[in-house]
Short mmCIF file of C-alpha atoms and ligand atoms in Angstrom, two decimals:
data_model
loop_
_atom_site.label_atom_id
_atom_site.label_comp_id
_atom_site.label_asym_id
_atom_site.label_seq_id
_atom_site.Cartn_x
_atom_site.Cartn_y
_atom_site.Cartn_z
CA MET A 1 0.00 0.00 0.00
CA LEU A 2 2.52 2.59 -1.14
CA ASP A 3 0.12 5.36 -1.98
CA HIS A 4 -2.10 5.45 1.06
CA VAL A 5 -2.90 8.44 3.28
CA VAL A 6 -1.43 8.12 6.75
CA HIS A 7 -3.01 10.01 9.63
CA VAL A 8 -0.54 10.71 12.42
CA VAL A 9 -2.25 11.29 15.77
CA GLY A 10 -0.89 11.30 19.30
CA ALA A 11 -2.77 13.50 21.77
CA ARG A 12 -6.39 13.83 22.91
CA PRO A 13 -7.40 16.76 20.67
CA ASN A 14 -5.92 14.97 17.61
CA PHE A 15 -8.36 12.09 18.00
CA VAL A 16 -11.40 14.37 18.07
CA LYS A 17 -10.20 16.21 14.92
CA ALA A 18 -9.09 13.16 12.94
CA ALA A 19 -12.25 11.07 13.40
CA PRO A 20 -14.42 12.85 10.77
CA VAL A 21 -11.56 13.11 8.27
CA VAL A 22 -10.82 9.39 8.53
CA ALA A 23 -14.53 8.62 8.13
CA ALA A 24 -14.92 10.88 5.09
CA LEU A 25 -11.81 9.50 3.35
CA ARG A 26 -13.08 5.98 4.03
CA ALA A 27 -16.40 6.92 2.42
CA ALA A 28 -14.48 8.34 -0.55
CA GLY A 29 -12.73 4.97 -0.94
CA GLN A 30 -9.23 6.27 -0.22
CA PRO A 31 -6.71 3.78 1.20
CA GLN A 32 -5.47 4.99 4.57
CA SER A 33 -3.86 4.03 7.85
CA VAL A 34 -3.62 5.52 11.33
CA VAL A 35 -0.33 5.89 13.20
CA HIS A 36 -0.64 6.64 16.92
CA THR A 37 2.56 8.15 18.27
CA GLY A 38 1.70 7.28 21.88
CA GLN A 39 2.19 10.88 23.10
CA HIS A 40 -0.96 10.30 25.16
CA TYR A 41 -1.36 6.75 26.38
CA ASP A 42 -3.69 6.54 29.42
CA GLU A 43 -6.99 4.79 28.77
CA ARG A 44 -8.84 8.04 29.55
CA MET A 45 -6.53 10.24 27.46
CA SER A 46 -6.41 7.97 24.43
CA HIS A 47 -8.13 4.59 23.94
CA ILE A 48 -11.59 5.69 25.06
CA PHE A 49 -11.64 8.26 22.20
CA PHE A 50 -10.97 5.60 19.57
CA ARG A 51 -13.87 3.51 20.85
CA GLU A 52 -16.34 6.35 21.33
CA LEU A 53 -15.57 8.16 18.07
CA GLY A 54 -15.45 5.06 15.86
CA LEU A 55 -11.82 5.69 14.94
CA PRO A 56 -10.18 2.54 13.59
CA GLU A 57 -7.67 0.89 15.92
CA PRO A 58 -4.29 2.42 15.07
CA ASP A 59 -2.34 0.33 12.56
CA VAL A 60 0.76 1.16 14.58
CA ASP A 61 1.31 2.55 18.08
CA LEU A 62 4.80 3.98 18.39
CA GLY A 63 4.58 4.17 22.20
CA VAL A 64 6.65 7.34 22.43
CA GLY A 65 5.21 8.51 25.78
CA SER A 66 6.06 11.55 27.90
CA GLY A 67 9.24 13.57 28.36
CA SER A 68 10.70 17.06 28.11
CA HIS A 69 10.06 18.78 24.77
CA ALA A 70 13.46 17.77 23.43
CA ARG A 71 13.25 14.16 24.61
CA GLN A 72 9.68 13.65 23.48
CA THR A 73 10.25 15.34 20.10
CA ALA A 74 13.47 13.40 19.53
CA ALA A 75 11.69 10.12 20.29
CA LEU A 76 8.83 11.13 17.97
CA LEU A 77 11.21 11.99 15.14
CA THR A 78 13.13 8.73 15.43
CA ALA A 79 10.06 6.51 15.65
CA LEU A 80 8.18 8.34 12.89
CA GLU A 81 11.15 8.27 10.53
CA ALA A 82 11.40 4.49 10.90
CA GLU A 83 7.66 4.06 10.39
CA LEU A 84 7.31 6.37 7.38
CA THR A 85 10.41 4.85 5.78
CA ALA A 86 9.13 1.31 6.23
CA ARG A 87 5.69 2.12 4.79
CA PRO A 88 5.96 5.36 2.79
CA PRO A 89 2.55 6.92 2.22
CA GLY A 90 1.37 9.21 -0.58
CA LEU A 91 0.28 11.86 1.95
CA VAL A 92 0.85 12.46 5.67
CA MET A 93 -2.06 14.13 7.47
CA VAL A 94 -1.34 15.92 10.75
CA TYR A 95 -3.74 17.64 13.15
CA GLY A 96 -3.61 20.71 15.39
CA ASP A 97 -0.52 21.87 17.22
CA VAL A 98 0.91 19.20 19.51
CA ASN A 99 4.46 17.86 19.47
CA SER A 100 3.34 14.82 17.44
CA THR A 101 2.02 17.20 14.76
CA LEU A 102 5.30 19.03 14.22
CA ALA A 103 7.41 15.87 14.48
CA ALA A 104 5.37 14.10 11.80
CA ALA A 105 5.49 17.13 9.48
CA LEU A 106 9.26 17.47 9.90
CA VAL A 107 9.99 13.78 9.30
CA ALA A 108 7.71 13.72 6.24
CA ALA A 109 9.29 16.85 4.77
CA LYS A 110 12.79 15.41 5.15
CA LEU A 111 11.67 12.15 3.52
CA GLY A 112 10.12 14.09 0.64
CA LEU A 113 6.58 13.06 1.57
CA PRO A 114 3.78 15.62 1.15
CA VAL A 115 2.03 16.86 4.30
CA ALA A 116 -1.52 18.09 4.89
CA HIS A 117 -2.14 20.15 8.04
CA VAL A 118 -5.65 20.16 9.48
CA GLU A 119 -6.32 23.30 11.57
CA ALA A 120 -3.64 25.39 9.87
CA GLY A 121 -3.12 29.13 10.27
CA LEU A 122 -4.22 29.63 13.88
CA ARG A 123 -1.99 32.12 15.68
CA SER A 124 -1.89 33.32 19.28
CA PHE A 125 1.19 35.45 18.50
CA ASP A 126 2.56 34.15 21.79
CA MET A 127 5.79 32.28 21.15
CA THR A 128 6.01 31.25 24.82
CA MET A 129 3.34 28.65 24.00
CA PRO A 130 4.81 25.40 22.66
CA GLU A 131 1.72 25.08 20.46
CA GLU A 132 2.49 28.36 18.66
CA VAL A 133 5.95 27.07 17.75
CA ASN A 134 4.46 23.79 16.54
CA ARG A 135 1.77 25.49 14.44
CA ARG A 136 4.03 27.97 12.71
CA LEU A 137 6.62 25.38 11.74
CA THR A 138 4.07 22.78 10.66
CA ASP A 139 2.41 25.32 8.36
CA GLN A 140 5.76 26.07 6.73
CA LEU A 141 6.19 22.39 5.92
CA ALA A 142 2.70 21.49 4.71
CA GLU A 143 1.60 21.42 1.09
CA LEU A 144 -2.13 21.33 1.89
CA LEU A 145 -3.35 23.71 4.60
CA PHE A 146 -6.88 23.07 5.88
CA VAL A 147 -8.20 26.10 7.71
CA THR A 148 -11.04 26.34 10.25
CA SER A 149 -11.71 30.09 10.24
CA ALA A 150 -11.30 33.08 7.96
CA GLU A 151 -8.65 34.94 9.98
CA ALA A 152 -6.34 31.94 9.66
CA VAL A 153 -6.31 32.45 5.88
CA GLY A 154 -5.03 35.99 6.51
CA HIS A 155 -2.30 34.80 8.88
CA LEU A 156 -1.02 32.31 6.31
CA ALA A 157 -1.15 34.89 3.52
CA ASN A 158 0.84 37.32 5.71
CA GLU A 159 3.48 34.65 6.16
CA GLY A 160 3.85 34.33 2.39
CA VAL A 161 1.89 31.12 1.85
CA VAL A 162 0.54 30.97 -1.69
CA PRO A 163 -3.29 30.87 -1.88
CA ASP A 164 -3.30 27.55 -3.79
CA ARG A 165 -2.14 25.74 -0.67
CA ILE A 166 -4.86 27.19 1.59
CA HIS A 167 -8.32 25.58 1.87
CA PHE A 168 -10.98 27.06 4.17
CA VAL A 169 -13.00 23.94 4.98
CA GLY A 170 -14.60 24.51 8.39
CA ASN A 171 -13.89 22.73 11.64
CA PRO A 172 -13.60 18.94 11.94
CA MET A 173 -13.77 19.13 15.74
CA ILE A 174 -17.26 20.55 15.26
CA ASP A 175 -18.09 17.73 12.80
CA THR A 176 -17.41 15.33 15.67
CA LEU A 177 -19.56 17.40 18.02
CA MET A 178 -22.48 17.47 15.60
CA ALA A 179 -22.20 13.79 14.73
CA HIS A 180 -22.46 12.76 18.38
CA LEU A 181 -24.68 15.54 19.77
CA PRO A 182 -27.69 13.27 20.43
CA ARG A 183 -25.44 11.15 22.68
CA PHE A 184 -24.42 14.05 24.96
CA ASP A 185 -26.64 13.35 27.96
CA ALA A 186 -26.31 16.35 30.26
CA GLN A 187 -28.59 15.00 32.98
CA ALA A 188 -26.87 11.61 33.15
CA ALA A 189 -23.43 13.24 33.30
CA ARG A 190 -24.56 15.66 36.02
CA GLU A 191 -26.19 12.94 38.11
CA ALA A 192 -23.20 10.59 37.73
CA HIS A 193 -21.10 13.20 39.52
CA GLY A 194 -23.73 14.31 42.03
CA LEU A 195 -23.86 17.85 40.66
CA PRO A 196 -26.74 20.27 41.22
CA GLU A 197 -28.76 21.52 38.26
CA ARG A 198 -26.69 24.67 37.95
CA TYR A 199 -22.97 23.96 37.79
CA GLY A 200 -19.82 25.03 36.00
CA VAL A 201 -17.15 22.92 34.28
CA VAL A 202 -13.45 23.74 34.58
CA THR A 203 -10.51 22.38 32.56
CA LEU A 204 -6.96 23.67 33.00
CA HIS A 205 -3.78 22.21 31.55
CA ARG A 206 -1.77 24.92 29.78
CA PRO A 207 1.82 25.14 31.09
CA ALA A 208 1.33 28.88 31.73
CA ASN A 209 -1.45 28.06 34.23
CA VAL A 210 -0.32 24.83 35.82
CA ASP A 211 3.47 24.39 35.55
CA ASP A 212 4.54 27.40 37.58
CA PRO A 213 3.43 27.09 41.23
CA SER A 214 2.63 30.81 41.56
CA ALA A 215 0.43 30.73 38.43
CA ALA A 216 -1.26 27.56 39.68
CA SER A 217 -1.94 29.17 43.03
CA ALA A 218 -3.42 32.31 41.40
CA ALA A 219 -5.69 30.07 39.31
CA VAL A 220 -6.74 28.04 42.35
CA LYS A 221 -7.48 31.18 44.38
CA ALA A 222 -9.71 32.44 41.55
CA LEU A 223 -11.47 29.07 41.25
CA ARG A 224 -12.09 28.87 45.01
CA GLU A 225 -13.76 32.27 44.86
CA ALA A 226 -15.70 31.24 41.77
CA ALA A 227 -16.98 28.17 43.63
CA GLU A 228 -18.66 30.51 46.15
CA HIS A 229 -21.00 31.40 43.26
CA ILE A 230 -21.47 28.07 41.52
CA GLU A 231 -20.49 24.44 42.10
CA LEU A 232 -17.59 23.43 39.86
CA ALA A 233 -16.78 20.08 38.23
CA VAL A 234 -13.09 19.89 37.29
CA PRO A 235 -12.02 16.97 35.07
CA LEU A 236 -8.28 17.35 35.44
CA HIS A 237 -5.71 16.67 32.74
CA PRO A 238 -2.85 14.69 34.32
CA ARG A 239 -0.40 17.50 33.59
CA GLY A 240 -1.89 19.92 36.09
CA ARG A 241 -3.22 17.62 38.74
CA ALA A 242 -0.31 17.68 41.19
CA ALA A 243 0.24 21.45 40.95
CA LEU A 244 -3.43 22.36 41.28
CA GLU A 245 -3.92 19.98 44.19
CA ALA A 246 -0.77 21.27 45.88
CA ALA A 247 -2.24 24.78 45.53
CA GLY A 248 -5.32 23.62 47.45
CA LEU A 249 -7.90 22.95 44.75
CA GLY A 250 -8.88 19.64 46.34
CA GLU A 251 -9.87 21.21 49.66
CA ALA A 252 -12.02 23.92 48.11
CA ARG A 253 -15.69 23.84 49.01
CA ARG A 254 -18.05 23.04 46.11
CA VAL A 255 -15.18 21.95 43.81
CA ARG A 256 -15.27 18.38 42.52
CA ILE A 257 -12.04 17.15 41.04
CA LEU A 258 -12.64 14.39 38.49
CA GLU A 259 -10.46 12.13 36.39
CA PRO A 260 -10.17 13.10 32.70
CA LEU A 261 -13.51 12.14 31.14
CA GLY A 262 -14.29 10.25 27.96
CA TYR A 263 -15.57 12.38 25.10
CA LEU A 264 -19.27 11.57 25.43
CA GLU A 265 -19.43 12.12 29.17
CA PHE A 266 -17.33 15.27 28.97
CA MET A 267 -19.52 16.73 26.25
CA GLY A 268 -22.64 15.78 28.22
CA LEU A 269 -21.30 17.73 31.19
CA LEU A 270 -20.33 20.65 28.94
CA ARG A 271 -23.72 20.76 27.27
CA GLY A 272 -25.56 21.12 30.58
CA ALA A 273 -23.15 23.62 32.18
CA ALA A 274 -24.18 27.16 33.12
CA VAL A 275 -20.60 28.30 32.51
CA VAL A 276 -17.25 26.83 31.50
CA ILE A 277 -13.86 28.03 32.70
CA THR A 278 -10.98 26.71 30.62
CA ASP A 279 -7.64 27.18 28.96
CA SER A 280 -8.29 24.48 26.33
CA GLY A 281 -8.31 25.27 22.63
CA GLY A 282 -10.98 22.75 21.74
CA VAL A 283 -13.29 23.65 24.60
CA GLN A 284 -13.41 27.30 23.45
CA GLU A 285 -14.76 26.02 20.14
CA GLU A 286 -17.14 23.44 21.55
CA THR A 287 -18.77 25.93 23.97
CA THR A 288 -19.22 28.32 21.04
CA VAL A 289 -21.34 25.76 19.20
CA LEU A 290 -23.15 24.50 22.31
CA ARG A 291 -23.84 28.16 23.23
CA VAL A 292 -22.52 27.67 26.73
CA PRO A 293 -20.77 30.77 28.15
CA CYS A 294 -17.01 30.25 28.20
CA LEU A 295 -14.44 32.14 30.27
CA THR A 296 -10.93 31.45 29.00
CA LEU A 297 -8.21 31.88 31.60
CA ARG A 298 -5.55 33.10 29.17
CA PRO A 299 -4.14 36.45 28.00
CA ASN A 300 -4.71 35.56 24.33
CA THR A 301 -6.42 33.07 22.05
CA GLU A 302 -5.51 31.64 18.66
CA ARG A 303 -9.26 31.18 18.18
CA PRO A 304 -10.63 34.78 18.15
CA VAL A 305 -13.65 33.63 16.15
CA THR A 306 -14.94 32.05 19.40
CA VAL A 307 -15.00 35.56 20.89
CA THR A 308 -16.45 37.38 17.86
CA HIS A 309 -18.94 34.67 16.82
CA GLY A 310 -19.28 32.65 20.01
CA THR A 311 -19.60 32.71 23.77
CA ASN A 312 -15.94 33.05 24.65
CA ARG A 313 -14.35 35.77 26.75
CA LEU A 314 -10.70 36.04 27.87
CA VAL A 315 -10.14 36.58 31.60
CA THR A 316 -7.23 37.03 34.01
CA PRO A 317 -7.29 35.21 37.36
CA ASP A 318 -8.31 38.51 39.04
CA GLY A 319 -10.99 39.12 36.45
CA LEU A 320 -12.52 35.66 36.68
CA VAL A 321 -15.05 36.23 39.46
CA PRO A 322 -16.43 39.55 38.15
CA ALA A 323 -16.79 37.97 34.69
CA LEU A 324 -18.45 34.91 36.22
CA ILE A 325 -20.97 37.01 38.12
CA GLU A 326 -21.80 38.96 34.98
CA THR A 327 -22.18 35.71 33.03
CA LEU A 328 -24.41 34.04 35.60
CA ASP A 329 -26.61 37.14 35.91
CA GLY A 330 -26.74 37.87 32.19
CA SER A 331 -29.05 36.44 29.57
CA PRO A 332 -27.61 33.48 27.65
CA ALA A 333 -25.61 34.40 24.57
CA ALA A 334 -27.11 33.47 21.22
CA PRO A 335 -24.13 33.64 18.89
CA GLU A 336 -24.58 33.00 15.19
CA GLY A 337 -21.62 30.58 15.14
CA PRO A 338 -18.57 30.82 12.90
CA PRO A 339 -18.93 30.33 9.12
CA LEU A 340 -18.60 26.73 7.87
CA TRP A 341 -18.77 25.18 11.34
CA ASP A 342 -21.55 23.07 9.96
CA GLY A 343 -20.46 19.47 10.46
CA ARG A 344 -19.14 19.01 6.92
CA ALA A 345 -15.45 19.88 7.19
CA GLY A 346 -14.39 16.22 6.95
CA GLU A 347 -16.26 15.82 3.66
CA ARG A 348 -14.66 18.96 2.24
CA ILE A 349 -11.19 17.79 3.26
CA ALA A 350 -11.82 14.35 1.72
CA ARG A 351 -12.93 15.92 -1.56
CA ILE A 352 -9.85 18.16 -1.78
CA VAL A 353 -7.50 15.30 -0.86
CA THR A 354 -9.11 13.01 -3.44
CA ASP A 355 -8.82 15.64 -6.19
CA TRP A 356 -5.25 16.48 -5.18
CA ARG A 357 -4.27 12.80 -5.35
CA LYS A 358 -5.91 12.41 -8.76
CA ALA A 359 -4.09 15.46 -10.12
CA ARG A 360 -0.82 14.18 -8.69
CA SER A 361 -1.10 10.69 -10.13
CA HIS A 362 -2.01 12.30 -13.46
CA HIS A 363 1.21 14.32 -13.44
CA ALA A 364 3.38 11.44 -12.21
C1 UD1 B 1 -0.34 18.22 24.95
C2 UD1 B 1 -0.11 19.32 23.93
C3 UD1 B 1 -1.11 20.44 24.17
C4 UD1 B 1 -2.53 19.92 24.19
C5 UD1 B 1 -2.65 18.77 25.16
C6 UD1 B 1 -4.04 18.19 25.01
C7 UD1 B 1 2.24 19.54 23.25
C8 UD1 B 1 3.45 20.38 23.34
N1 UD1 B 1 1.22 19.89 24.05
O1 UD1 B 1 -0.06 18.76 26.21
O2 UD1 B 1 -1.00 21.39 23.13
O3 UD1 B 1 -3.40 20.95 24.56
O4 UD1 B 1 -1.68 17.76 24.86
O5 UD1 B 1 -4.45 17.40 26.06
O6 UD1 B 1 2.20 18.62 22.48
N2 UD1 B 1 0.41 12.40 30.92
C9 UD1 B 1 -0.18 11.32 31.51
N3 UD1 B 1 -0.88 10.44 30.73
C10 UD1 B 1 -1.01 10.59 29.39
C11 UD1 B 1 -0.40 11.69 28.79
C12 UD1 B 1 0.30 12.59 29.56
O7 UD1 B 1 -0.09 11.15 32.72
O8 UD1 B 1 -1.67 9.74 28.74
C13 UD1 B 1 1.13 13.38 31.76
C14 UD1 B 1 2.64 13.10 31.85
O9 UD1 B 1 3.05 13.41 33.14
C15 UD1 B 1 3.21 14.10 30.88
C16 UD1 B 1 2.27 15.28 31.00
O10 UD1 B 1 0.98 14.68 31.22
O11 UD1 B 1 4.55 14.47 31.17
C17 UD1 B 1 2.22 16.16 29.77
O12 UD1 B 1 1.94 15.41 28.59
P1 UD1 B 1 2.40 15.97 27.14
O13 UD1 B 1 1.86 15.10 26.08
O14 UD1 B 1 3.88 16.21 27.13
O15 UD1 B 1 1.77 17.39 27.06
P2 UD1 B 1 0.28 17.85 27.44
O16 UD1 B 1 0.37 18.76 28.60
O17 UD1 B 1 -0.61 16.66 27.51
N1 UDP B 2 -12.05 16.37 26.38
C1 UDP B 2 -12.60 15.20 26.89
N2 UDP B 2 -12.51 14.95 28.23
C2 UDP B 2 -11.93 15.83 29.10
C3 UDP B 2 -11.39 17.03 28.58
C4 UDP B 2 -11.43 17.26 27.21
O1 UDP B 2 -13.17 14.41 26.15
O2 UDP B 2 -11.90 15.56 30.32
C5 UDP B 2 -12.10 16.57 24.92
C6 UDP B 2 -12.83 17.82 24.45
O3 UDP B 2 -13.54 17.48 23.29
C7 UDP B 2 -11.71 18.77 24.10
C8 UDP B 2 -10.65 17.81 23.58
O4 UDP B 2 -10.78 16.68 24.43
O5 UDP B 2 -12.04 19.70 23.12
C9 UDP B 2 -9.24 18.34 23.59
O6 UDP B 2 -8.97 18.77 24.84
P1 UDP B 2 -7.70 19.42 25.47
O7 UDP B 2 -8.22 20.52 26.30
O8 UDP B 2 -6.92 18.35 26.13
O9 UDP B 2 -6.76 19.96 24.27
P2 UDP B 2 -6.60 21.37 23.54
O10 UDP B 2 -7.82 21.56 22.70
O11 UDP B 2 -6.40 22.43 24.55
O12 UDP B 2 -5.36 21.18 22.72
#
């Protein structure tokens, strides 16, 4: 199978984004395989998503695991080079902005294999974020750039990318949301965790919020105050757990710390929430479509469309409680939703990939 499409995935958000693209390429009859790098490996960070989202079992799991950026990236590069050399594909598809994304793009480029980047062109303009480094470099290396929102087209154009490479297709993460929406059972998720009818959901895992103890303690102080106004369910990413617990999150009244949740249960909880407090990229987008107010504990966002067309608002730790009070007292937002977030991004990507492959084999 020398001319197949290989999807390289490794971390939780990759699985949610890849599922509709894999499904649409399957429907289009394209040969393909899935390589899991093993960047995320816990049952609740990885395998549950494959089962719930109908992703095929990975053809290969490289088992790369955790480490510093250099160690993890080095292990990814080595393992991916061996894999893509042993079974060279006709196209390497990468997703989002995690270390697995950049490593796969870099290995493919050096092997002379074409790369498609799904979720290209997002920019926070904050180079202290590892994701910003990964995004910028991946976009430089990719031949096909699939874009989720209009401003991303502008960012790529400003960086000198020729328009032929850029395809505004919508948002595959929202395809997944729409495909599974009837299975998001808010009441069941709430009852399973003993939450009252009105509750908030919190997710925090960005290094800027959880790695530095003083940042973690500012976040925990803000969350403890927030919990005076509304009970909070906090499914914690393993990265931040120790730091947030050390800063006293576990002892806070009306704060329930949970394990990371599977997709369906998490989205059930999100759907029924009165407010969401997060630093996640995906959650800013999902709340936009679910029309749940979202307070993003970050100084910037690479997803400004969630602010202009959605429910999202950026807050500092000090600004969290005033924003929360305003949100809880205000009338629910009724955003129009960003253009092309209509559940059909996977189909559009599959059509472009199919045409691109036809044109390529024609010229070969
Ligand atoms: C990664 C991405 C981030 C993304 C996040 C999604 C990079 C640079 N960052 O961050 O952009 O938002 O995934 O969830 O790629 N760990 C476990 N079990 C696992 C996986 C990780 O316990 O299955 C723990 C390990 O202690 C590990 C730490 O989490 O060192 C961080 O994992 P890593 O993949 O390096 O980065 P994330 O913080 O998950
Ligand atoms: N998610 C989940 N369970 C959780 C937290 C998140 O299923 O406990 C899902 C949710 O769909 C989210 C996606 O995983 O959009 C990616 O989440 P994460 O915040 O880890 O990554 P980011 O989008 O910040 O890169």
